[in-house]
Amino acid sequence: MECFNMTKLPGFDVGGIVHLIINNQLGFTTPSELGRSSPYASDIGKMIGCPVIRVNGDEPEQLLKAAEIAAKYRHEYKKDIIIDMLCYRKWGHNELDDPTFTQPLMYRDIHGRQSVPDKYTDKLIEAGIVDKNTVDQWIENSMAHWNSLLKKCDNYVPEPIYLAPDSPWGKMSLPNVNHVTTWDTGCHGDELRYIGAKSVEVHEDFAMHEHLTKSHAEARVEKLQTDSLVDWALAEAFAFGSLLNQGYDIRLCGEDVGRGTFSHRHAVFTCQQSGNYHIPLNHMLEDQKAQIEVVCSLLSEEAVTGFEYGMSIENPDRLVIWEAQFGDFFTGAQIIFDTFITSGEAKWMYQSGLVVLLPHGYDGAGPEHSSCRIERFLQGTNSSEDSIDGDGVNISVCHPTTSAQYFHLLRRQMVRNFRKPLIVVSPKILLRLPAAMSHMKDFQPGTHFLPVIGDSSVKEPQRVKKVVLCSGKHCYALEKERSKLIKTEVINQSDVAIVKLEELCPFPAAELQRELSKYQSAEAYVWSQEEPRNMGPWTFVSPRFENLLGVKLKFAGRRESAAPAVGIGGLHRQEVEKLMKETFA
Ligand SMILES: *[C@@H]1O[C@H](CO)[C@@H](O)[C@H](O)[C@H]1NC(C)=O
Ligand SMILES: *[C@@H]1O[C@H](CO)[C@@H](O)[C@H](O)[C@H]1NC(C)=O
Ligand SMILES: *[C@@H]1O[C@H](CO)[C@@H](O)[C@H](O)[C@H]1NC(C)=O
Ligand SMILES: CC(=O)N[C@H]1CO[C@H](CO)[C@@H](O)[C@@H]1O
């Protein structure tokens, strides 16, 4: 149904679709009059005025004619068309099934009929077109051919697409499981400053919104000139611009992605006079080849994520990003996640570099928009507990806490020589939080994404008594609380270290080991998270810390809960207080 809704939208138009309904008049044991509120299976096509050819599946020649008409129509008009092939299912849903249990009348009819090939054969013989012997010979030859193909399956080894030399995927590899590779994803400051300035540049006669001229465009240019801190949106523009410069196309799709849910991105400007759109990143250079496509999608998650997954497996040189308006919106796309994104490589050997941005974080808002349900993605990965390099892992789940980390993540997705889906637990308050902004030097050549960020504020690591481990924006609240406790002399300067897991999966065991080895006299290790105990990373990290690092973590977080958040400001603050107490107790 959603395909019909997408068919004429510029970001999704594929030039028409031929929809074939194999109309067996049943939905398993449900007859059609109980399975649909409208008379015809093709009725959903009415929403776009789509033509329908209804054809009797018992008549092969009619069916062929219908297919020809449909193909010509689609070719000529680049529009959708439906073939509704009325047929039936001769046997049940599977070998053990007997359809007469539930559809006695229909099946009395069906079993009284000749099969389609038999009926057609009789018709041809009657018309003197073929004789019985010829038909028998055809059947025998065809069966022999199919049987020989079936036999070949015995020793058939499927070829992964990324090994096929004639595909654009031919140059890709499998991740090297024997060593962890860091990818140099940094860029020169001059290039970044150029991209940054270009990212807000419009033509003289283009009337940018007054507010954006000042607070966005001019502010950005000034920041670049004064070498100020780089915020989240600028870091993203750096990543996009530099990837375009390297020849990678980009497709950013989702609800309101042009402006950004939190009005921070402004990848597309709207002229206040003409209403026209302008995407500055497509005009960085005179002869720019690679382009960014910014698609504000229809209000759908499932169909749109499915479409973007398709875009991502089509070509490894296009960075494809689906952004959810809020992280919980992925719930509408859960089927696509489970069936394709997390398991597609295992099932079909298709690599996908799809990036999924899911705003997440507990700010006292309602249960839905607080959580992107990190736990569900972690459950969908195969990061086997006994493997320190995280081989066999089929998606990355990252929770970057600074703008530079986000920049490196996006670039790493294209710079490395294999593709894996990337789930970015992305921020809301960090978009503008000064502490989450990075220095220009953090983007320079030689820098890269850090799966673990150690605690550089602890001057005497050997004196640390407690190590607090966390991920995401929660770290800033923890750091603030620690400063308060130090100031009020509840704890000493080097008592508590705060270590951030920026990448949850593949689990960065080696990096953590290195970091934790600094804290020789630590007595306690706490995992502190904003999410309730049955959510967030806890159930994923806890056994891994224990099995891979020999560290038994204590839990500090909200108690188990059915809903992700309480949704009442006062209660939220009480929870935060308790959570901080538990963490530092
Ligand atoms: C198409 O999608 C839009 C959301 O973008 C929705 O409002 C509309 O109802 C859909 N149309 C149909 C006919 O389903
Ligand atoms: C998970 O990964 C491990 C290590 O690579 C592999 O041995 C195992 O077969 C994988 N499990 C599944 C279900 O793919
Ligand atoms: C802080 O360190 C000093 C000197 O080592 C010690 O006397 C004091 O008890 C410590 N305070 C706390 C709160 O641990
Ligand atoms: C479970 C799963 O999908 N495993 C696959 C992960 O990716 C590697 C290659 O990178 C495959 O070999 C695994 O089959």
XYZ file of C-alpha atoms and ligand atoms in Angstrom:
641
model
C 0.000 0.000 0.000
C 2.765 2.422 0.894
C 4.400 1.773 -2.481
C 1.343 3.326 -4.124
C 1.662 6.341 -1.880
C 5.348 6.716 -2.801
C 5.017 6.218 -6.496
C 4.715 9.844 -7.570
C 6.955 11.386 -4.925
C 10.158 12.705 -6.475
C 12.410 11.021 -3.896
C 10.887 7.607 -4.511
C 9.506 7.568 -8.059
C 10.934 4.550 -9.892
C 9.083 5.236 -13.133
C 6.046 3.088 -12.447
C 5.543 -0.363 -10.988
C 3.676 -3.341 -12.404
C 1.858 -4.813 -9.413
C 0.880 -8.444 -9.860
C -1.704 -9.793 -7.440
C -1.577 -13.573 -7.282
C -5.120 -13.596 -6.092
C -5.716 -17.004 -4.555
C -8.806 -15.621 -2.817
C -7.550 -16.636 0.580
C -5.401 -15.348 3.371
C -4.287 -18.715 4.734
C -7.578 -19.894 6.287
C -9.296 -16.502 6.107
C -11.639 -16.109 3.157
C -11.360 -12.821 1.293
C -14.673 -11.445 2.604
C -13.233 -11.624 6.133
C -9.809 -10.407 5.162
C -10.642 -7.124 3.472
C -13.248 -4.411 3.808
C -13.432 -3.617 0.112
C -14.550 -5.963 -2.661
C -11.304 -6.244 -4.603
C -7.728 -6.926 -3.565
C -6.715 -4.232 -6.044
C -8.833 -1.510 -4.417
C -5.874 0.162 -2.733
C -4.738 1.183 -6.226
C -7.740 3.495 -6.414
C -5.946 5.982 -4.173
C -3.736 6.948 -7.095
C -6.251 6.199 -9.851
C -4.223 3.203 -10.909
C -5.621 1.102 -13.786
C -6.432 -2.516 -12.977
C -6.510 -5.455 -15.369
C -8.504 -8.301 -13.921
C -7.642 -11.569 -15.577
C -8.625 -15.191 -15.218
C -5.611 -17.196 -14.058
C -7.030 -20.267 -15.776
C -6.394 -18.630 -19.166
C -2.649 -18.475 -19.882
C -3.038 -16.543 -23.121
C -5.200 -13.891 -21.500
C -2.661 -13.571 -18.776
C 0.135 -13.082 -21.257
C -1.912 -10.383 -22.957
C -2.514 -8.645 -19.622
C 1.204 -8.722 -18.871
C 2.012 -7.203 -22.259
C -0.478 -4.412 -21.805
C 0.853 -3.698 -18.316
C 4.469 -3.597 -19.467
C 3.616 -1.281 -22.376
C 1.560 1.000 -20.169
C 4.318 1.303 -17.638
C 6.898 1.915 -20.339
C 4.781 4.554 -22.057
C 3.401 6.462 -19.065
C 5.922 5.629 -16.306
C 3.001 4.966 -13.997
C 1.776 2.097 -11.851
C -0.601 -0.559 -13.131
C -2.146 -3.573 -11.408
C -2.774 -7.063 -12.770
C -5.276 -8.857 -10.594
C -4.868 -12.518 -11.522
C -7.840 -14.468 -10.220
C -6.714 -17.914 -9.347
C -6.807 -20.335 -6.468
C -4.577 -22.360 -4.261
C -5.003 -26.007 -5.017
C -3.582 -27.408 -1.813
C -3.290 -25.952 1.672
C -0.691 -23.630 3.094
C 1.805 -26.496 3.363
C 2.005 -30.275 3.000
C 0.345 -30.984 6.319
C -2.503 -28.630 5.684
C -5.984 -29.531 4.497
C -7.911 -26.505 3.206
C -11.237 -28.343 3.355
C -11.195 -27.920 7.154
C -12.073 -24.282 6.708
C -13.190 -23.813 3.074
C -15.282 -26.896 2.210
C -17.422 -25.287 -0.472
C -14.672 -23.522 -2.339
C -12.477 -26.600 -2.280
C -15.254 -28.855 -3.542
C -15.236 -26.550 -6.545
C -11.461 -26.380 -6.828
C -10.947 -30.119 -6.610
C -13.557 -30.637 -9.306
C -11.507 -28.581 -11.763
C -8.788 -29.579 -14.141
C -5.367 -28.094 -13.439
C -4.302 -25.172 -15.606
C -1.740 -27.140 -17.689
C -4.168 -30.028 -18.236
C -6.948 -27.742 -19.273
C -4.730 -25.769 -21.629
C -3.262 -28.937 -23.126
C -6.730 -30.269 -23.889
C -7.638 -26.982 -25.477
C -4.572 -26.990 -27.727
C -5.080 -30.608 -28.732
C -8.736 -29.965 -29.468
C -7.800 -27.047 -31.696
C -5.349 -29.319 -33.521
C -2.343 -27.173 -32.561
C -0.315 -29.927 -30.873
C -0.692 -33.628 -30.269
C -0.465 -35.491 -26.979
C 2.965 -36.963 -27.723
C 4.533 -33.566 -28.307
C 3.184 -32.260 -25.039
C 4.422 -35.337 -23.163
C 7.836 -34.802 -24.708
C 7.871 -31.138 -23.595
C 7.009 -32.152 -20.085
C 9.675 -34.820 -20.001
C 12.360 -32.476 -21.337
C 11.418 -29.732 -18.941
C 11.427 -32.057 -15.960
C 14.845 -33.387 -16.955
C 16.169 -29.832 -17.249
C 14.807 -28.785 -13.863
C 16.033 -31.930 -12.202
C 19.519 -31.315 -13.531
C 19.417 -27.788 -12.089
C 18.229 -29.146 -8.779
C 21.114 -31.578 -8.753
C 23.547 -28.678 -9.194
C 22.363 -27.284 -5.858
C 24.112 -30.171 -4.121
C 27.481 -28.496 -4.434
C 26.455 -24.923 -5.172
C 28.358 -22.329 -3.168
C 26.732 -18.903 -3.341
C 28.993 -16.029 -4.337
C 28.789 -12.950 -2.143
C 28.043 -9.894 -4.260
C 31.090 -8.077 -2.885
C 33.305 -10.619 -4.559
C 31.656 -10.278 -7.962
C 34.150 -8.507 -10.240
C 31.565 -6.943 -12.557
C 29.546 -5.325 -9.787
C 30.321 -1.956 -8.193
C 30.643 -4.043 -5.047
C 33.582 -5.960 -6.525
C 36.121 -3.671 -4.865
C 34.739 -4.222 -1.380
C 36.150 -6.748 1.078
C 35.176 -8.627 4.133
C 36.230 -6.978 7.361
C 39.575 -8.228 8.495
C 38.722 -10.180 11.581
C 42.310 -10.714 12.618
C 43.083 -7.189 13.568
C 41.120 -4.109 14.436
C 41.681 -1.406 11.869
C 41.411 2.280 12.559
C 40.567 4.376 9.562
C 42.098 7.788 9.122
C 38.968 9.814 8.610
C 40.379 13.255 9.362
C 40.484 16.166 6.924
C 42.576 19.297 6.531
C 41.308 22.416 8.272
C 41.325 24.438 5.048
C 39.083 21.974 3.309
C 36.703 21.911 6.251
C 36.558 25.684 6.545
C 35.791 25.893 2.831
C 33.015 23.291 3.159
C 31.628 25.002 6.232
C 31.431 28.370 4.507
C 29.933 26.857 1.363
C 27.344 24.950 3.364
C 25.476 28.168 4.143
C 26.137 30.085 0.928
C 23.250 31.160 -1.266
C 22.909 33.325 -4.359
C 22.484 37.067 -3.878
C 18.889 37.023 -5.087
C 17.987 34.110 -2.839
C 16.012 35.354 0.150
C 17.094 33.262 3.094
C 14.880 33.397 6.163
C 15.987 36.365 8.235
C 16.421 34.315 11.378
C 18.593 31.767 9.574
C 20.752 34.422 7.976
C 21.784 35.652 11.385
C 21.655 32.710 13.747
C 22.709 30.025 11.295
C 24.603 31.238 8.243
C 26.436 34.256 9.619
C 27.028 32.546 12.950
C 28.606 29.575 11.176
C 30.900 31.685 9.049
C 31.994 33.635 12.101
C 32.682 30.422 14.010
C 34.875 29.196 11.188
C 36.789 32.443 10.996
C 37.467 32.514 14.716
C 38.303 28.819 15.003
C 35.530 28.343 17.548
C 34.094 25.045 18.668
C 32.307 22.961 16.050
C 28.703 22.078 16.786
C 26.894 18.917 15.705
C 25.310 20.345 12.558
C 28.567 21.845 11.338
C 30.413 18.581 11.975
C 27.801 16.847 9.880
C 28.213 19.397 7.092
C 31.985 18.761 7.270
C 31.389 15.029 6.888
C 28.916 15.434 4.027
C 31.014 17.999 2.197
C 34.236 16.045 2.479
C 32.593 12.809 1.318
C 31.101 14.640 -1.664
C 34.579 15.988 -2.445
C 35.822 12.409 -2.451
C 33.194 11.462 -5.006
C 30.650 9.729 -2.798
C 27.011 10.522 -3.418
C 24.831 11.011 -0.370
C 21.162 10.387 0.159
C 19.615 11.674 3.363
C 16.026 10.658 3.839
C 13.422 10.840 6.580
C 10.691 13.038 7.960
C 11.754 16.701 7.883
C 15.415 15.892 7.301
C 16.079 19.044 5.279
C 15.565 21.306 8.253
C 16.174 18.616 10.893
C 13.742 17.649 13.670
C 15.405 20.081 16.044
C 15.799 22.845 13.498
C 19.568 22.501 13.589
C 20.567 21.117 10.192
C 19.246 23.402 7.434
C 20.764 21.315 4.640
C 18.091 22.835 2.399
C 17.144 26.503 2.385
C 13.784 27.798 1.245
C 13.667 31.116 -0.557
C 11.292 33.417 1.307
C 10.314 35.134 -1.977
C 9.895 32.295 -4.443
C 9.514 29.269 -2.159
C 12.306 27.549 -4.124
C 14.712 25.169 -2.468
C 18.475 25.370 -2.468
C 21.003 22.798 -1.263
C 24.314 24.646 -0.837
C 26.398 21.462 -0.517
C 25.598 20.668 -4.131
C 27.271 23.889 -5.211
C 30.622 23.758 -3.485
C 32.555 23.476 -6.739
C 31.898 24.514 -10.360
C 32.250 20.996 -11.702
C 31.045 19.088 -8.686
C 30.114 15.530 -9.616
C 28.898 13.872 -6.450
C 25.577 15.150 -5.163
C 23.630 15.054 -1.950
C 19.968 14.208 -2.268
C 17.863 15.397 0.651
C 14.506 13.667 0.695
C 11.823 14.762 3.124
C 9.861 11.559 3.139
C 6.214 10.767 3.390
C 5.054 9.976 6.906
C 6.097 6.370 6.851
C 8.879 4.509 8.567
C 8.516 0.975 7.295
C 8.287 1.655 3.577
C 10.832 4.450 3.687
C 13.419 2.453 5.631
C 12.851 -0.432 3.243
C 13.435 1.882 0.294
C 16.615 3.260 1.841
C 17.909 -0.227 2.571
C 17.405 -0.943 -1.116
C 19.320 2.212 -2.056
C 22.152 1.147 0.245
C 22.670 -2.288 -1.294
C 22.495 -0.917 -4.816
C 25.817 0.905 -4.718
C 28.617 0.990 -2.154
C 29.656 4.504 -3.214
C 26.514 6.188 -1.978
C 26.157 7.079 1.685
C 22.525 6.370 2.483
C 21.085 7.741 5.702
C 17.654 7.293 7.178
C 16.900 9.624 10.035
C 13.986 9.045 12.369
C 12.294 12.167 13.603
C 12.606 10.752 17.113
C 14.316 7.465 17.826
C 11.127 5.661 18.773
C 9.852 6.108 15.203
C 11.956 3.136 14.212
C 9.257 0.987 15.844
C 7.301 1.542 12.643
C 10.262 0.125 10.735
C 10.954 -2.835 13.001
C 10.080 -5.379 10.301
C 12.620 -3.867 7.938
C 15.240 -3.833 10.686
C 14.791 -7.458 11.641
C 14.247 -8.889 8.196
C 16.787 -6.884 6.217
C 19.092 -4.534 8.036
C 20.427 -6.643 10.890
C 20.260 -10.004 9.135
C 20.550 -9.270 5.407
C 24.223 -10.064 5.160
C 23.822 -13.390 6.932
C 20.849 -14.344 4.796
C 21.725 -13.027 1.350
C 25.348 -11.938 1.615
C 24.434 -8.369 0.760
C 26.505 -5.749 2.478
C 24.741 -2.537 3.352
C 26.276 0.679 4.614
C 22.931 2.168 5.638
C 23.213 4.729 8.421
C 20.257 5.117 10.752
C 20.088 8.213 12.938
C 17.861 7.824 15.984
C 17.483 10.781 18.360
C 17.511 9.453 21.914
C 17.910 10.763 25.437
C 16.000 11.254 28.667
C 15.036 14.876 29.084
C 11.859 14.442 31.079
C 9.667 14.088 28.005
C 7.122 11.341 27.427
C 7.949 7.645 27.127
C 7.940 7.567 23.342
C 10.263 10.366 22.325
C 12.743 9.594 25.112
C 14.047 6.289 23.873
C 15.154 4.765 20.587
C 15.364 1.421 22.381
C 19.074 0.764 22.033
C 18.482 -2.686 23.528
C 16.604 -3.865 20.464
C 19.507 -3.158 18.129
C 22.001 -4.735 20.459
C 19.853 -7.819 20.588
C 19.933 -7.996 16.801
C 23.704 -8.227 16.579
C 25.953 -11.206 16.666
C 28.853 -9.899 18.628
C 29.864 -13.236 20.020
C 30.936 -12.875 23.588
C 34.050 -14.926 23.219
C 35.558 -12.917 20.397
C 37.603 -9.932 21.414
C 37.635 -8.358 17.936
C 33.909 -8.531 17.558
C 34.134 -10.507 14.331
C 30.931 -11.806 12.872
C 29.280 -8.595 13.922
C 26.829 -7.433 11.350
C 25.861 -3.980 12.458
C 27.565 -1.213 14.388
C 25.692 0.477 17.187
C 27.326 3.735 18.225
C 26.491 6.469 20.650
C 28.820 9.382 19.921
C 29.110 12.145 22.496
C 30.969 14.803 20.547
C 30.514 16.412 17.165
C 33.916 15.172 15.970
C 33.041 11.596 16.880
C 29.909 11.884 14.748
C 31.940 13.322 11.871
C 34.417 10.438 12.003
C 31.650 7.866 12.208
C 29.942 9.124 9.068
C 33.233 9.257 7.201
C 34.373 5.862 8.439
C 31.206 4.410 6.978
C 32.486 5.220 3.463
C 36.249 5.309 3.874
C 36.599 1.720 5.000
C 36.680 -1.094 2.468
C 33.597 -2.932 3.626
C 30.059 -1.919 4.469
C 28.040 -2.560 7.619
C 24.798 -0.931 8.708
C 25.404 1.724 11.342
C 22.924 2.636 14.024
C 23.723 6.044 15.495
C 22.010 6.773 18.757
C 21.904 10.456 18.019
C 21.421 13.448 20.237
C 18.856 16.055 21.046
C 20.408 18.318 23.709
C 23.960 17.609 22.506
C 23.167 19.362 19.247
C 23.771 22.639 21.030
C 25.583 21.678 24.232
C 28.994 23.426 24.322
C 30.592 20.417 26.057
C 29.703 18.220 23.073
C 31.312 20.584 20.556
C 34.750 19.673 19.277
C 37.866 21.653 18.416
C 39.015 21.954 14.825
C 42.050 19.861 15.733
C 39.785 16.889 16.436
C 38.937 16.751 12.724
C 42.499 16.879 11.399
C 44.227 14.146 9.365
C 45.376 11.405 11.695
C 42.287 11.647 13.881
C 39.620 8.974 13.858
C 36.583 7.640 15.636
C 37.302 6.491 19.186
C 35.242 3.487 20.320
C 36.126 4.338 23.911
C 36.870 7.769 25.389
C 38.928 7.565 28.537
C 38.932 10.070 31.327
C 41.559 12.718 30.644
C 40.470 14.835 33.615
C 41.804 12.285 36.108
C 45.356 13.307 36.849
C 46.292 10.374 39.065
C 44.650 7.293 37.581
C 46.414 4.997 40.037
C 44.334 6.608 42.833
C 40.959 5.998 41.194
C 38.684 3.973 43.444
C 35.673 3.772 41.241
C 35.263 3.591 37.471
C 31.924 4.709 36.096
C 31.165 3.413 32.615
C 28.464 4.953 30.493
C 27.400 5.859 27.000
C 25.782 8.888 25.432
C 24.768 12.270 26.777
C 24.434 10.850 30.295
C 28.217 11.269 30.632
C 27.831 15.054 30.774
C 25.386 14.812 33.670
C 27.748 12.419 35.437
C 30.706 14.748 34.956
C 28.707 17.647 36.304
C 27.670 15.640 39.342
C 31.247 14.554 39.976
C 32.454 18.169 39.909
C 29.783 19.027 42.432
C 30.859 16.179 44.712
C 34.499 17.198 44.432
C 33.664 20.814 45.178
C 31.657 19.860 48.259
C 34.481 17.510 49.280
C 32.338 14.424 49.261
C 34.907 12.792 47.004
C 38.482 13.598 46.104
C 39.786 14.762 42.750
C 41.012 11.383 41.512
C 38.488 9.117 43.180
C 36.155 8.533 40.287
C 36.920 8.065 36.599
C 34.205 8.309 33.954
C 34.749 6.211 30.831
C 32.541 6.522 27.764
C 31.613 3.703 25.416
C 31.092 5.451 22.117
C 30.703 2.183 20.261
C 28.599 -0.464 21.923
C 28.754 -2.977 19.131
C 31.177 -4.352 18.015
C 32.028 -4.372 21.697
C 35.361 -2.538 22.029
C 36.908 -5.023 24.443
C 40.539 -4.318 23.567
C 40.159 -0.541 23.927
C 38.338 -0.953 27.214
C 41.001 -3.269 28.516
C 43.632 -0.658 27.733
C 41.637 2.074 29.439
C 40.746 0.059 32.530
C 44.338 -1.052 33.038
C 45.152 2.545 34.026
C 43.040 2.238 37.131
C 45.104 -0.285 39.072
C 43.505 0.281 42.450
C 39.897 0.587 41.349
C 37.615 -1.266 43.734
C 34.274 -0.740 42.038
C 32.988 -0.609 38.485
C 29.580 0.871 37.833
C 27.539 0.913 34.663
C 25.447 4.053 34.810
C 22.634 4.575 32.322
C 19.554 6.741 31.991
C 17.365 3.921 30.751
C 15.491 1.450 32.943
C 17.379 -1.713 33.806
C 15.542 -3.828 31.227
C 16.407 -1.306 28.500
C 19.469 0.564 27.280
C 22.823 -1.195 26.886
C 22.901 -2.880 30.334
C 21.954 -6.446 29.383
C 24.362 -6.279 26.445
C 27.390 -4.812 28.200
C 27.150 -6.592 31.520
C 27.998 -10.163 30.376
C 30.644 -8.830 27.995
C 32.440 -6.935 30.729
C 32.362 -10.042 32.826
C 33.367 -12.581 30.162
C 35.838 -10.535 28.143
C 37.347 -8.257 30.763
C 36.710 -10.082 34.009
C 34.938 -7.017 35.368
C 31.766 -7.386 37.359
C 29.687 -4.271 36.900
C 27.274 -2.777 39.358
C 24.124 -1.312 37.841
C 22.992 2.264 38.364
C 19.933 3.316 36.444
C 16.182 3.418 36.492
C 14.400 0.397 37.849
C 12.779 -2.052 35.474
C 9.848 -0.564 33.720
C 7.379 -1.392 30.983
C 7.315 2.139 29.590
C 10.648 3.712 28.595
C 10.082 6.908 30.622
C 7.780 8.267 33.317
C 6.708 11.291 31.324
C 6.219 13.562 34.358
C 8.832 16.225 34.991
C 8.829 15.933 38.791
C 9.186 12.156 38.792
C 11.858 12.360 36.123
C 13.971 14.640 38.295
C 13.530 12.376 41.319
C 14.748 9.467 39.230
C 17.792 11.420 38.093
C 18.668 12.250 41.676
C 18.405 8.629 42.728
C 20.390 7.498 39.731
C 23.216 9.900 40.564
C 23.240 8.748 44.182
C 23.474 5.130 43.135
C 26.262 5.870 40.687
C 28.487 7.726 43.103
C 27.506 5.976 46.366
C -0.003 8.662 2.078
O 0.887 9.026 3.091
C 0.509 10.147 3.825
C 1.597 10.422 4.811
O 2.695 11.014 4.207
C -0.778 9.880 4.534
O -1.161 11.025 5.247
C -1.825 9.524 3.532
O -2.994 9.153 4.223
C -1.374 8.376 2.686
N -2.340 8.193 1.640
C -3.035 7.100 1.537
C -4.069 7.114 0.458
O -2.843 6.142 2.246
C 28.100 -15.331 15.332
O 29.455 -15.008 15.163
C 30.342 -16.062 15.456
C 31.735 -15.526 15.366
O 32.003 -14.986 14.145
C 30.085 -17.205 14.511
O 30.942 -18.264 14.832
C 28.648 -17.644 14.645
O 28.360 -18.621 13.691
C 27.711 -16.469 14.419
N 26.351 -16.875 14.681
C 25.385 -16.752 13.775
C 24.033 -17.181 14.211
O 25.588 -16.307 12.666
C 40.715 13.043 50.320
O 42.119 12.817 50.390
C 42.682 13.172 51.634
C 44.205 13.012 51.532
O 44.548 11.832 50.904
C 42.082 12.339 52.756
O 42.579 12.717 53.972
C 40.546 12.526 52.733
O 39.955 11.669 53.692
C 39.965 12.238 51.370
N 38.570 12.585 51.336
C 37.613 11.776 50.905
C 36.232 12.332 50.873
O 37.837 10.644 50.493
C 25.147 -13.350 11.730
C 25.751 -12.761 10.520
O 25.096 -12.045 9.787
N 27.009 -13.048 10.276
C 27.731 -12.510 9.159
C 28.391 -11.223 9.547
O 29.241 -10.775 8.554
C 30.256 -11.670 8.213
C 31.103 -11.010 7.191
O 31.463 -9.746 7.585
C 29.650 -12.935 7.673
O 30.687 -13.852 7.383
C 28.732 -13.529 8.704
O 28.035 -14.600 8.144
